[in-house]
């Protein structure tokens, strides 16, 4: 379950929670893969991460469904793990569009105009057109008529206006999106806690606590990967927390240990948290009964 203090959001089968202060390949040996591996699409996570403007239907057959602003984005960096992409000097605008005639509106026909011109991309990391929280890119097979477009802009953006442009039309970003684009980068202190040991039948609960130590409100973006006790490597979650200046937000990951692990040479669970240029690992021993 993913939630903030003001909003209980929908859940995956293995619970993920976010408790916000604001509303806003490695492998293991000798242990076969089993049903305990992730069964849900990792893109199912939901976050109240940014303002949106929706439902912009156009007579030329282009509709802007959603506009999101993030300092970084999460996608695959290998076929079985997440990475975080971005940096303090840039940020992403993710625009979700639906198009009646994709052949008339190829990827290269879209751009963001602000203090310069920024071309659309769907090539980030090793995701092959996948972004956590945004599903499939525009123009991908099976998603030719709808999907996301990404634009890398300077952070902060020094412009009074910004708009998505395509031939003969445009979509102006609203003030809420512009406010986020104009924010300087925030700074965070991050604490990652997990139990040292658990037994089969129990639940592993890991907590990420983020404090915004900067002078501006900000958005923390992280990714969680898991090794073991019965999968080689698995992308677990994208973490997106809006944190006001001087305040903290927490997020919880829960994993139920449903099986015995007597046949595993190394029945440990390793949780890898990544954010910006940082990463930290917590190891959880699975004790035999």
PDB file of C-alpha atoms in Angstrom:
ATOM      1  CA  UNK A   1       0.000   0.000   0.000  1.00  0.00           C
ATOM      2  CA  UNK A   2       1.267   3.435  -0.843  1.00  0.00           C
ATOM      3  CA  UNK A   3      -0.150   6.293   1.202  1.00  0.00           C
ATOM      4  CA  UNK A   4       0.503   9.779   2.496  1.00  0.00           C
ATOM      5  CA  UNK A   5      -0.955  11.212   5.673  1.00  0.00           C
ATOM      6  CA  UNK A   6      -3.857  12.654   3.699  1.00  0.00           C
ATOM      7  CA  UNK A   7      -4.474   9.955   1.119  1.00  0.00           C
ATOM      8  CA  UNK A   8      -4.833   6.162   1.257  1.00  0.00           C
ATOM      9  CA  UNK A   9      -3.930   4.864  -2.166  1.00  0.00           C
ATOM     10  CA  UNK A  10      -4.546   1.547  -3.860  1.00  0.00           C
ATOM     11  CA  UNK A  11      -2.408  -1.453  -3.039  1.00  0.00           C
ATOM     12  CA  UNK A  12      -0.311  -4.154  -4.649  1.00  0.00           C
ATOM     13  CA  UNK A  13      -0.507  -7.656  -3.257  1.00  0.00           C
ATOM     14  CA  UNK A  14       2.694  -7.117  -1.263  1.00  0.00           C
ATOM     15  CA  UNK A  15       1.968  -3.954   0.676  1.00  0.00           C
ATOM     16  CA  UNK A  16       3.880  -0.752   0.000  1.00  0.00           C
ATOM     17  CA  UNK A  17       3.184   2.266   2.164  1.00  0.00           C
ATOM     18  CA  UNK A  18       4.209   5.877   2.116  1.00  0.00           C
ATOM     19  CA  UNK A  19       3.605   7.921   5.244  1.00  0.00           C
ATOM     20  CA  UNK A  20       4.234  11.483   4.098  1.00  0.00           C
ATOM     21  CA  UNK A  21       4.792  14.656   6.096  1.00  0.00           C
ATOM     22  CA  UNK A  22       3.107  16.412   3.206  1.00  0.00           C
ATOM     23  CA  UNK A  23      -0.023  15.603   1.271  1.00  0.00           C
ATOM     24  CA  UNK A  24       1.361  16.445  -1.616  1.00  0.00           C
ATOM     25  CA  UNK A  25      22.399  -7.841 -11.221  1.00  0.00           C
ATOM     26  CA  UNK A  26      23.518  -9.686  -8.488  1.00  0.00           C
ATOM     27  CA  UNK A  27      22.547 -13.333  -7.953  1.00  0.00           C
ATOM     28  CA  UNK A  28      22.269 -15.849  -5.160  1.00  0.00           C
ATOM     29  CA  UNK A  29      23.489 -19.415  -5.348  1.00  0.00           C
ATOM     30  CA  UNK A  30      21.630 -22.602  -4.646  1.00  0.00           C
ATOM     31  CA  UNK A  31      18.130 -21.177  -4.203  1.00  0.00           C
ATOM     32  CA  UNK A  32      15.574 -21.811  -6.984  1.00  0.00           C
ATOM     33  CA  UNK A  33      13.145 -19.111  -8.026  1.00  0.00           C
ATOM     34  CA  UNK A  34       9.636 -19.544  -6.642  1.00  0.00           C
ATOM     35  CA  UNK A  35       6.258 -17.867  -6.520  1.00  0.00           C
ATOM     36  CA  UNK A  36       7.554 -15.378  -3.954  1.00  0.00           C
ATOM     37  CA  UNK A  37       9.067 -13.344  -6.795  1.00  0.00           C
ATOM     38  CA  UNK A  38       7.236 -10.122  -7.751  1.00  0.00           C
ATOM     39  CA  UNK A  39       3.991 -10.973  -9.502  1.00  0.00           C
ATOM     40  CA  UNK A  40       2.726  -7.479 -10.214  1.00  0.00           C
ATOM     41  CA  UNK A  41       3.973  -4.997 -12.761  1.00  0.00           C
ATOM     42  CA  UNK A  42       6.385  -2.678 -10.890  1.00  0.00           C
ATOM     43  CA  UNK A  43       4.721   0.246 -12.637  1.00  0.00           C
ATOM     44  CA  UNK A  44       1.631  -0.245 -10.457  1.00  0.00           C
ATOM     45  CA  UNK A  45       2.995   2.134  -7.802  1.00  0.00           C
ATOM     46  CA  UNK A  46       1.018   5.338  -7.419  1.00  0.00           C
ATOM     47  CA  UNK A  47       2.249   8.645  -6.001  1.00  0.00           C
ATOM     48  CA  UNK A  48       0.839  12.115  -5.458  1.00  0.00           C
ATOM     49  CA  UNK A  49       4.074  13.450  -6.849  1.00  0.00           C
ATOM     50  CA  UNK A  50       3.194  16.442  -8.980  1.00  0.00           C
ATOM     51  CA  UNK A  51       0.396  18.615 -10.316  1.00  0.00           C
ATOM     52  CA  UNK A  52      -1.341  17.577 -13.468  1.00  0.00           C
ATOM     53  CA  UNK A  53      -3.516  19.161 -16.093  1.00  0.00           C
ATOM     54  CA  UNK A  54      -5.747  16.761 -17.927  1.00  0.00           C
ATOM     55  CA  UNK A  55      -8.300  16.350 -20.660  1.00  0.00           C
ATOM     56  CA  UNK A  56      -6.947  18.791 -23.217  1.00  0.00           C
ATOM     57  CA  UNK A  57      -8.772  17.543 -26.301  1.00  0.00           C
ATOM     58  CA  UNK A  58      -7.658  19.058 -29.619  1.00  0.00           C
ATOM     59  CA  UNK A  59      -9.373  19.206 -32.970  1.00  0.00           C
ATOM     60  CA  UNK A  60      -6.147  18.001 -34.602  1.00  0.00           C
ATOM     61  CA  UNK A  61      -6.430  14.675 -32.789  1.00  0.00           C
ATOM     62  CA  UNK A  62      -3.835  15.266 -30.050  1.00  0.00           C
ATOM     63  CA  UNK A  63      -4.934  15.148 -26.400  1.00  0.00           C
ATOM     64  CA  UNK A  64      -2.663  15.966 -23.462  1.00  0.00           C
ATOM     65  CA  UNK A  65      -3.766  13.619 -20.677  1.00  0.00           C
ATOM     66  CA  UNK A  66      -1.291  14.445 -17.921  1.00  0.00           C
ATOM     67  CA  UNK A  67       1.730  16.629 -17.145  1.00  0.00           C
ATOM     68  CA  UNK A  68       4.106  15.663 -14.311  1.00  0.00           C
ATOM     69  CA  UNK A  69       7.319  17.282 -13.076  1.00  0.00           C
ATOM     70  CA  UNK A  70      10.035  15.207 -11.389  1.00  0.00           C
ATOM     71  CA  UNK A  71      13.660  15.922 -10.495  1.00  0.00           C
ATOM     72  CA  UNK A  72      14.541  12.322 -11.431  1.00  0.00           C
ATOM     73  CA  UNK A  73      12.760   9.331 -12.898  1.00  0.00           C
ATOM     74  CA  UNK A  74      12.924   5.598 -12.213  1.00  0.00           C
ATOM     75  CA  UNK A  75      13.274   2.967 -14.905  1.00  0.00           C
ATOM     76  CA  UNK A  76      15.159  -0.257 -15.505  1.00  0.00           C
ATOM     77  CA  UNK A  77      18.957  -0.059 -15.614  1.00  0.00           C
ATOM     78  CA  UNK A  78      19.215  -3.813 -16.293  1.00  0.00           C
ATOM     79  CA  UNK A  79      16.465  -6.240 -17.301  1.00  0.00           C
ATOM     80  CA  UNK A  80      15.824  -7.038 -13.625  1.00  0.00           C
ATOM     81  CA  UNK A  81      16.685  -3.940 -11.588  1.00  0.00           C
ATOM     82  CA  UNK A  82      15.716  -0.301 -11.212  1.00  0.00           C
ATOM     83  CA  UNK A  83      17.918   2.767 -11.503  1.00  0.00           C
ATOM     84  CA  UNK A  84      17.351   6.467 -10.855  1.00  0.00           C
ATOM     85  CA  UNK A  85      18.042   8.874 -13.706  1.00  0.00           C
ATOM     86  CA  UNK A  86      18.546  12.622 -13.522  1.00  0.00           C
ATOM     87  CA  UNK A  87      20.742  15.098 -11.669  1.00  0.00           C
ATOM     88  CA  UNK A  88      20.712  18.279  -9.611  1.00  0.00           C
ATOM     89  CA  UNK A  89      21.084  20.516 -12.664  1.00  0.00           C
ATOM     90  CA  UNK A  90      18.256  19.028 -14.707  1.00  0.00           C
ATOM     91  CA  UNK A  91      14.687  17.766 -14.251  1.00  0.00           C
ATOM     92  CA  UNK A  92      12.040  15.938 -16.242  1.00  0.00           C
ATOM     93  CA  UNK A  93       8.653  16.888 -17.551  1.00  0.00           C
ATOM     94  CA  UNK A  94       6.645  13.766 -18.360  1.00  0.00           C
ATOM     95  CA  UNK A  95       3.697  14.430 -20.660  1.00  0.00           C
ATOM     96  CA  UNK A  96       1.152  11.715 -21.386  1.00  0.00           C
ATOM     97  CA  UNK A  97      -0.573  12.106 -24.743  1.00  0.00           C
ATOM     98  CA  UNK A  98      -3.182  10.347 -26.853  1.00  0.00           C
ATOM     99  CA  UNK A  99      -3.072  10.792 -30.626  1.00  0.00           C
ATOM    100  CA  UNK A 100      -5.619   9.807 -33.256  1.00  0.00           C
ATOM    101  CA  UNK A 101      -3.089   9.530 -36.107  1.00  0.00           C
ATOM    102  CA  UNK A 102       0.415   8.692 -34.819  1.00  0.00           C
ATOM    103  CA  UNK A 103       1.915   8.743 -38.319  1.00  0.00           C
ATOM    104  CA  UNK A 104       1.066  12.438 -38.502  1.00  0.00           C
ATOM    105  CA  UNK A 105       2.623  13.121 -35.095  1.00  0.00           C
ATOM    106  CA  UNK A 106       5.928  11.224 -34.723  1.00  0.00           C
ATOM    107  CA  UNK A 107       8.059  11.550 -31.609  1.00  0.00           C
ATOM    108  CA  UNK A 108      10.253  14.192 -33.214  1.00  0.00           C
ATOM    109  CA  UNK A 109       7.299  16.498 -33.819  1.00  0.00           C
ATOM    110  CA  UNK A 110       6.893  17.190 -30.074  1.00  0.00           C
ATOM    111  CA  UNK A 111       8.992  19.650 -28.086  1.00  0.00           C
ATOM    112  CA  UNK A 112       8.769  21.825 -25.002  1.00  0.00           C
ATOM    113  CA  UNK A 113       9.289  25.542 -25.528  1.00  0.00           C
ATOM    114  CA  UNK A 114      10.437  27.533 -22.495  1.00  0.00           C
ATOM    115  CA  UNK A 115      13.733  29.440 -22.280  1.00  0.00           C
ATOM    116  CA  UNK A 116      14.807  27.173 -25.118  1.00  0.00           C
ATOM    117  CA  UNK A 117      13.570  24.245 -27.166  1.00  0.00           C
ATOM    118  CA  UNK A 118      13.720  20.790 -25.582  1.00  0.00           C
ATOM    119  CA  UNK A 119      13.088  17.724 -27.741  1.00  0.00           C
ATOM    120  CA  UNK A 120      11.019  14.739 -26.676  1.00  0.00           C
ATOM    121  CA  UNK A 121      12.670  11.454 -25.778  1.00  0.00           C
ATOM    122  CA  UNK A 122      11.502   7.990 -24.789  1.00  0.00           C
ATOM    123  CA  UNK A 123      15.045   6.631 -24.407  1.00  0.00           C
ATOM    124  CA  UNK A 124      15.930   6.662 -20.706  1.00  0.00           C
ATOM    125  CA  UNK A 125      18.031   3.972 -19.041  1.00  0.00           C
ATOM    126  CA  UNK A 126      17.463   0.379 -20.118  1.00  0.00           C
ATOM    127  CA  UNK A 127      13.696   0.566 -19.815  1.00  0.00           C
ATOM    128  CA  UNK A 128      12.883   0.130 -23.485  1.00  0.00           C
ATOM    129  CA  UNK A 129      10.153   2.741 -23.222  1.00  0.00           C
ATOM    130  CA  UNK A 130       9.082   1.921 -19.668  1.00  0.00           C
ATOM    131  CA  UNK A 131       9.027   4.433 -16.815  1.00  0.00           C
ATOM    132  CA  UNK A 132       7.905   3.467 -13.322  1.00  0.00           C
ATOM    133  CA  UNK A 133       4.578   5.192 -12.563  1.00  0.00           C
ATOM    134  CA  UNK A 134       4.050   6.113 -16.230  1.00  0.00           C
ATOM    135  CA  UNK A 135       3.884   2.725 -17.961  1.00  0.00           C
ATOM    136  CA  UNK A 136       4.685   2.719 -21.693  1.00  0.00           C
ATOM    137  CA  UNK A 137       6.178   5.370 -23.944  1.00  0.00           C
ATOM    138  CA  UNK A 138       4.360   6.971 -26.847  1.00  0.00           C
ATOM    139  CA  UNK A 139       5.107   5.147 -30.094  1.00  0.00           C
ATOM    140  CA  UNK A 140       6.094   1.837 -28.513  1.00  0.00           C
ATOM    141  CA  UNK A 141       4.642  -1.326 -29.984  1.00  0.00           C
ATOM    142  CA  UNK A 142       1.194  -1.786 -28.517  1.00  0.00           C
ATOM    143  CA  UNK A 143       1.138   1.850 -27.457  1.00  0.00           C
ATOM    144  CA  UNK A 144       1.414   3.629 -30.779  1.00  0.00           C
ATOM    145  CA  UNK A 145      -1.518   5.956 -30.119  1.00  0.00           C
ATOM    146  CA  UNK A 146      -0.842   6.926 -26.501  1.00  0.00           C
ATOM    147  CA  UNK A 147       1.903   7.031 -23.908  1.00  0.00           C
ATOM    148  CA  UNK A 148       4.452   9.271 -22.240  1.00  0.00           C
ATOM    149  CA  UNK A 149       6.957  11.718 -23.652  1.00  0.00           C
ATOM    150  CA  UNK A 150       9.913  12.886 -21.543  1.00  0.00           C
ATOM    151  CA  UNK A 151      11.682  16.234 -21.725  1.00  0.00           C
ATOM    152  CA  UNK A 152      14.881  17.069 -19.862  1.00  0.00           C
ATOM    153  CA  UNK A 153      14.881  20.717 -18.764  1.00  0.00           C
ATOM    154  CA  UNK A 154      17.316  22.787 -16.678  1.00  0.00           C
ATOM    155  CA  UNK A 155      16.722  22.900 -12.932  1.00  0.00           C
ATOM    156  CA  UNK A 156      15.634  25.450 -11.984  1.00  0.00           C
ATOM    157  CA  UNK A 157      13.836  26.629 -15.097  1.00  0.00           C
ATOM    158  CA  UNK A 158      14.236  30.371 -15.588  1.00  0.00           C
ATOM    159  CA  UNK A 159      11.192  31.033 -17.717  1.00  0.00           C
ATOM    160  CA  UNK A 160       7.811  32.631 -17.140  1.00  0.00           C
ATOM    161  CA  UNK A 161       6.052  30.170 -19.437  1.00  0.00           C
ATOM    162  CA  UNK A 162       6.481  26.670 -20.820  1.00  0.00           C
ATOM    163  CA  UNK A 163       4.403  24.682 -23.288  1.00  0.00           C
ATOM    164  CA  UNK A 164       4.281  21.411 -25.155  1.00  0.00           C
ATOM    165  CA  UNK A 165       4.470  22.205 -28.863  1.00  0.00           C
ATOM    166  CA  UNK A 166       3.601  20.198 -31.946  1.00  0.00           C
ATOM    167  CA  UNK A 167       2.790  21.184 -35.509  1.00  0.00           C
ATOM    168  CA  UNK A 168       0.059  23.784 -35.512  1.00  0.00           C
ATOM    169  CA  UNK A 169      -0.827  23.608 -31.811  1.00  0.00           C
ATOM    170  CA  UNK A 170       0.432  23.779 -28.223  1.00  0.00           C
ATOM    171  CA  UNK A 171      -0.479  23.025 -24.613  1.00  0.00           C
ATOM    172  CA  UNK A 172       0.516  25.607 -21.995  1.00  0.00           C
ATOM    173  CA  UNK A 173       1.729  24.202 -18.666  1.00  0.00           C
ATOM    174  CA  UNK A 174      -0.303  25.452 -15.719  1.00  0.00           C
ATOM    175  CA  UNK A 175       1.082  27.519 -12.850  1.00  0.00           C
ATOM    176  CA  UNK A 176       1.415  24.546 -10.496  1.00  0.00           C
ATOM    177  CA  UNK A 177       3.715  22.773 -12.963  1.00  0.00           C
ATOM    178  CA  UNK A 178       5.662  25.981 -13.576  1.00  0.00           C
ATOM    179  CA  UNK A 179       6.200  26.481  -9.845  1.00  0.00           C
ATOM    180  CA  UNK A 180       7.822  23.057  -9.613  1.00  0.00           C
ATOM    181  CA  UNK A 181       9.953  23.681 -12.676  1.00  0.00           C
ATOM    182  CA  UNK A 182      11.248  26.931 -11.150  1.00  0.00           C
ATOM    183  CA  UNK A 183      12.281  25.315  -7.836  1.00  0.00           C
ATOM    184  CA  UNK A 184      16.015  24.956  -7.149  1.00  0.00           C
ATOM    185  CA  UNK A 185      17.167  21.463  -6.187  1.00  0.00           C
ATOM    186  CA  UNK A 186      16.449  20.366  -2.638  1.00  0.00           C
ATOM    187  CA  UNK A 187      18.821  18.463  -0.340  1.00  0.00           C
ATOM    188  CA  UNK A 188      17.870  15.352   1.621  1.00  0.00           C
ATOM    189  CA  UNK A 189      19.138  13.270   4.507  1.00  0.00           C
ATOM    190  CA  UNK A 190      18.029   9.657   4.021  1.00  0.00           C
ATOM    191  CA  UNK A 191      17.736   6.888   6.610  1.00  0.00           C
ATOM    192  CA  UNK A 192      17.008   3.271   5.583  1.00  0.00           C
ATOM    193  CA  UNK A 193      16.070   0.734   8.260  1.00  0.00           C
ATOM    194  CA  UNK A 194      15.249  -2.985   8.090  1.00  0.00           C
ATOM    195  CA  UNK A 195      15.205  -5.829  10.641  1.00  0.00           C
ATOM    196  CA  UNK A 196      18.357  -7.899  11.053  1.00  0.00           C
ATOM    197  CA  UNK A 197      16.492 -11.216  10.992  1.00  0.00           C
ATOM    198  CA  UNK A 198      12.999 -12.639  10.493  1.00  0.00           C
ATOM    199  CA  UNK A 199      11.437 -16.106  10.416  1.00  0.00           C
ATOM    200  CA  UNK A 200       9.316 -17.738   7.680  1.00  0.00           C
ATOM    201  CA  UNK A 201       5.710 -16.669   8.070  1.00  0.00           C
ATOM    202  CA  UNK A 202       6.712 -13.210   9.272  1.00  0.00           C
ATOM    203  CA  UNK A 203       6.773  -9.931   7.384  1.00  0.00           C
ATOM    204  CA  UNK A 204       9.880  -7.942   6.519  1.00  0.00           C
ATOM    205  CA  UNK A 205       9.197  -4.237   7.024  1.00  0.00           C
ATOM    206  CA  UNK A 206      11.773  -1.741   5.772  1.00  0.00           C
ATOM    207  CA  UNK A 207      11.426   2.015   6.252  1.00  0.00           C
ATOM    208  CA  UNK A 208      12.870   4.911   4.270  1.00  0.00           C
ATOM    209  CA  UNK A 209      12.838   8.242   6.113  1.00  0.00           C
ATOM    210  CA  UNK A 210      13.697  11.391   4.180  1.00  0.00           C
ATOM    211  CA  UNK A 211      14.385  14.810   5.703  1.00  0.00           C
ATOM    212  CA  UNK A 212      14.480  17.878   3.479  1.00  0.00           C
ATOM    213  CA  UNK A 213      17.481  19.853   4.743  1.00  0.00           C
ATOM    214  CA  UNK A 214      17.261  22.485   2.025  1.00  0.00           C
ATOM    215  CA  UNK A 215      15.609  25.882   1.904  1.00  0.00           C
ATOM    216  CA  UNK A 216      13.018  24.885  -0.700  1.00  0.00           C
ATOM    217  CA  UNK A 217      10.307  22.255  -0.926  1.00  0.00           C
ATOM    218  CA  UNK A 218      11.420  19.243  -2.919  1.00  0.00           C
ATOM    219  CA  UNK A 219      10.631  15.802  -4.269  1.00  0.00           C
ATOM    220  CA  UNK A 220      12.697  12.784  -3.267  1.00  0.00           C
ATOM    221  CA  UNK A 221      12.962  10.053  -5.907  1.00  0.00           C
ATOM    222  CA  UNK A 222      14.428   6.649  -5.112  1.00  0.00           C
ATOM    223  CA  UNK A 223      14.280   3.023  -6.229  1.00  0.00           C
ATOM    224  CA  UNK A 224      14.227  -0.250  -4.322  1.00  0.00           C
ATOM    225  CA  UNK A 225      15.631  -3.550  -5.627  1.00  0.00           C
ATOM    226  CA  UNK A 226      15.601  -6.930  -3.893  1.00  0.00           C
ATOM    227  CA  UNK A 227      17.901  -9.961  -3.913  1.00  0.00           C
ATOM    228  CA  UNK A 228      16.667 -13.193  -2.323  1.00  0.00           C
ATOM    229  CA  UNK A 229      15.745 -15.172  -0.554  1.00  0.00           C
ATOM    230  CA  UNK A 230      14.392 -16.892  -3.664  1.00  0.00           C
ATOM    231  CA  UNK A 231      14.922 -14.523  -6.577  1.00  0.00           C
ATOM    232  CA  UNK A 232      18.203 -13.507  -8.192  1.00  0.00           C
ATOM    233  CA  UNK A 233      17.253  -9.838  -8.521  1.00  0.00           C
ATOM    234  CA  UNK A 234      13.955  -7.989  -8.737  1.00  0.00           C
ATOM    235  CA  UNK A 235      12.852  -4.366  -9.133  1.00  0.00           C
ATOM    236  CA  UNK A 236      10.472  -3.696  -6.256  1.00  0.00           C
ATOM    237  CA  UNK A 237       9.359  -0.060  -6.227  1.00  0.00           C
ATOM    238  CA  UNK A 238       9.826   3.518  -7.292  1.00  0.00           C
ATOM    239  CA  UNK A 239       9.691   5.880  -4.309  1.00  0.00           C
ATOM    240  CA  UNK A 240       8.434   9.428  -4.793  1.00  0.00           C
ATOM    241  CA  UNK A 241       7.940  11.661  -1.761  1.00  0.00           C
ATOM    242  CA  UNK A 242       7.118  15.351  -1.702  1.00  0.00           C
ATOM    243  CA  UNK A 243       8.846  16.838   1.349  1.00  0.00           C
ATOM    244  CA  UNK A 244       8.460  20.409   2.565  1.00  0.00           C
ATOM    245  CA  UNK A 245      11.576  22.347   3.525  1.00  0.00           C
ATOM    246  CA  UNK A 246      12.678  21.349   7.024  1.00  0.00           C
ATOM    247  CA  UNK A 247      10.213  18.465   7.277  1.00  0.00           C
ATOM    248  CA  UNK A 248      10.410  14.681   6.918  1.00  0.00           C
ATOM    249  CA  UNK A 249       8.480  11.952   5.133  1.00  0.00           C
ATOM    250  CA  UNK A 250       8.579   8.171   5.522  1.00  0.00           C
ATOM    251  CA  UNK A 251       7.828   5.248   3.235  1.00  0.00           C
ATOM    252  CA  UNK A 252       7.466   1.576   4.140  1.00  0.00           C
ATOM    253  CA  UNK A 253       8.059  -1.608   2.187  1.00  0.00           C
ATOM    254  CA  UNK A 254       6.554  -4.884   3.392  1.00  0.00           C
ATOM    255  CA  UNK A 255       7.351  -8.359   2.109  1.00  0.00           C
ATOM    256  CA  UNK A 256       5.668 -11.492   3.460  1.00  0.00           C
ATOM    257  CA  UNK A 257       7.942 -14.523   3.850  1.00  0.00           C
ATOM    258  CA  UNK A 258       5.467 -17.199   2.850  1.00  0.00           C
ATOM    259  CA  UNK A 259       7.772 -20.153   2.226  1.00  0.00           C
ATOM    260  CA  UNK A 260      10.418 -22.237   3.936  1.00  0.00           C
ATOM    261  CA  UNK A 261      13.970 -21.771   2.740  1.00  0.00           C
ATOM    262  CA  UNK A 262      15.734 -24.940   3.871  1.00  0.00           C
ATOM    263  CA  UNK A 263      16.901 -25.594   0.284  1.00  0.00           C
ATOM    264  CA  UNK A 264      18.542 -22.196  -0.058  1.00  0.00           C
ATOM    265  CA  UNK A 265      22.296 -22.032   0.472  1.00  0.00           C
ATOM    266  CA  UNK A 266      21.947 -18.333   1.264  1.00  0.00           C
ATOM    267  CA  UNK A 267      18.465 -17.547   2.616  1.00  0.00           C
ATOM    268  CA  UNK A 268      19.127 -13.852   3.099  1.00  0.00           C
ATOM    269  CA  UNK A 269      17.133 -10.973   1.702  1.00  0.00           C
ATOM    270  CA  UNK A 270      19.105  -7.973   0.499  1.00  0.00           C
ATOM    271  CA  UNK A 271      17.316  -4.690  -0.080  1.00  0.00           C
ATOM    272  CA  UNK A 272      19.124  -2.108  -2.221  1.00  0.00           C
ATOM    273  CA  UNK A 273      17.957   1.518  -1.987  1.00  0.00           C
ATOM    274  CA  UNK A 274      19.181   3.927  -4.673  1.00  0.00           C
ATOM    275  CA  UNK A 275      18.734   7.690  -4.980  1.00  0.00           C
ATOM    276  CA  UNK A 276      20.695  10.419  -6.780  1.00  0.00           C
ATOM    277  CA  UNK A 277      24.307   9.154  -6.722  1.00  0.00           C
ATOM    278  CA  UNK A 278      23.818   7.248  -3.470  1.00  0.00           C
ATOM    279  CA  UNK A 279      22.946   3.668  -2.580  1.00  0.00           C
ATOM    280  CA  UNK A 280      22.706   1.621   0.590  1.00  0.00           C
ATOM    281  CA  UNK A 281      22.001  -2.064   1.267  1.00  0.00           C
ATOM    282  CA  UNK A 282      20.257  -3.721   4.181  1.00  0.00           C
ATOM    283  CA  UNK A 283      20.587  -7.486   4.760  1.00  0.00           C
ATOM    284  CA  UNK A 284      17.865  -9.502   6.464  1.00  0.00           C
ATOM    285  CA  UNK A 285      18.661 -13.039   7.634  1.00  0.00           C
ATOM    286  CA  UNK A 286      15.848 -15.562   7.217  1.00  0.00           C
ATOM    287  CA  UNK A 287      16.033 -17.802  10.262  1.00  0.00           C
ATOM    288  CA  UNK A 288      15.038 -21.454  10.140  1.00  0.00           C
ATOM    289  CA  UNK A 289      12.305 -22.594  12.490  1.00  0.00           C
TER     290      UNK A 289
END
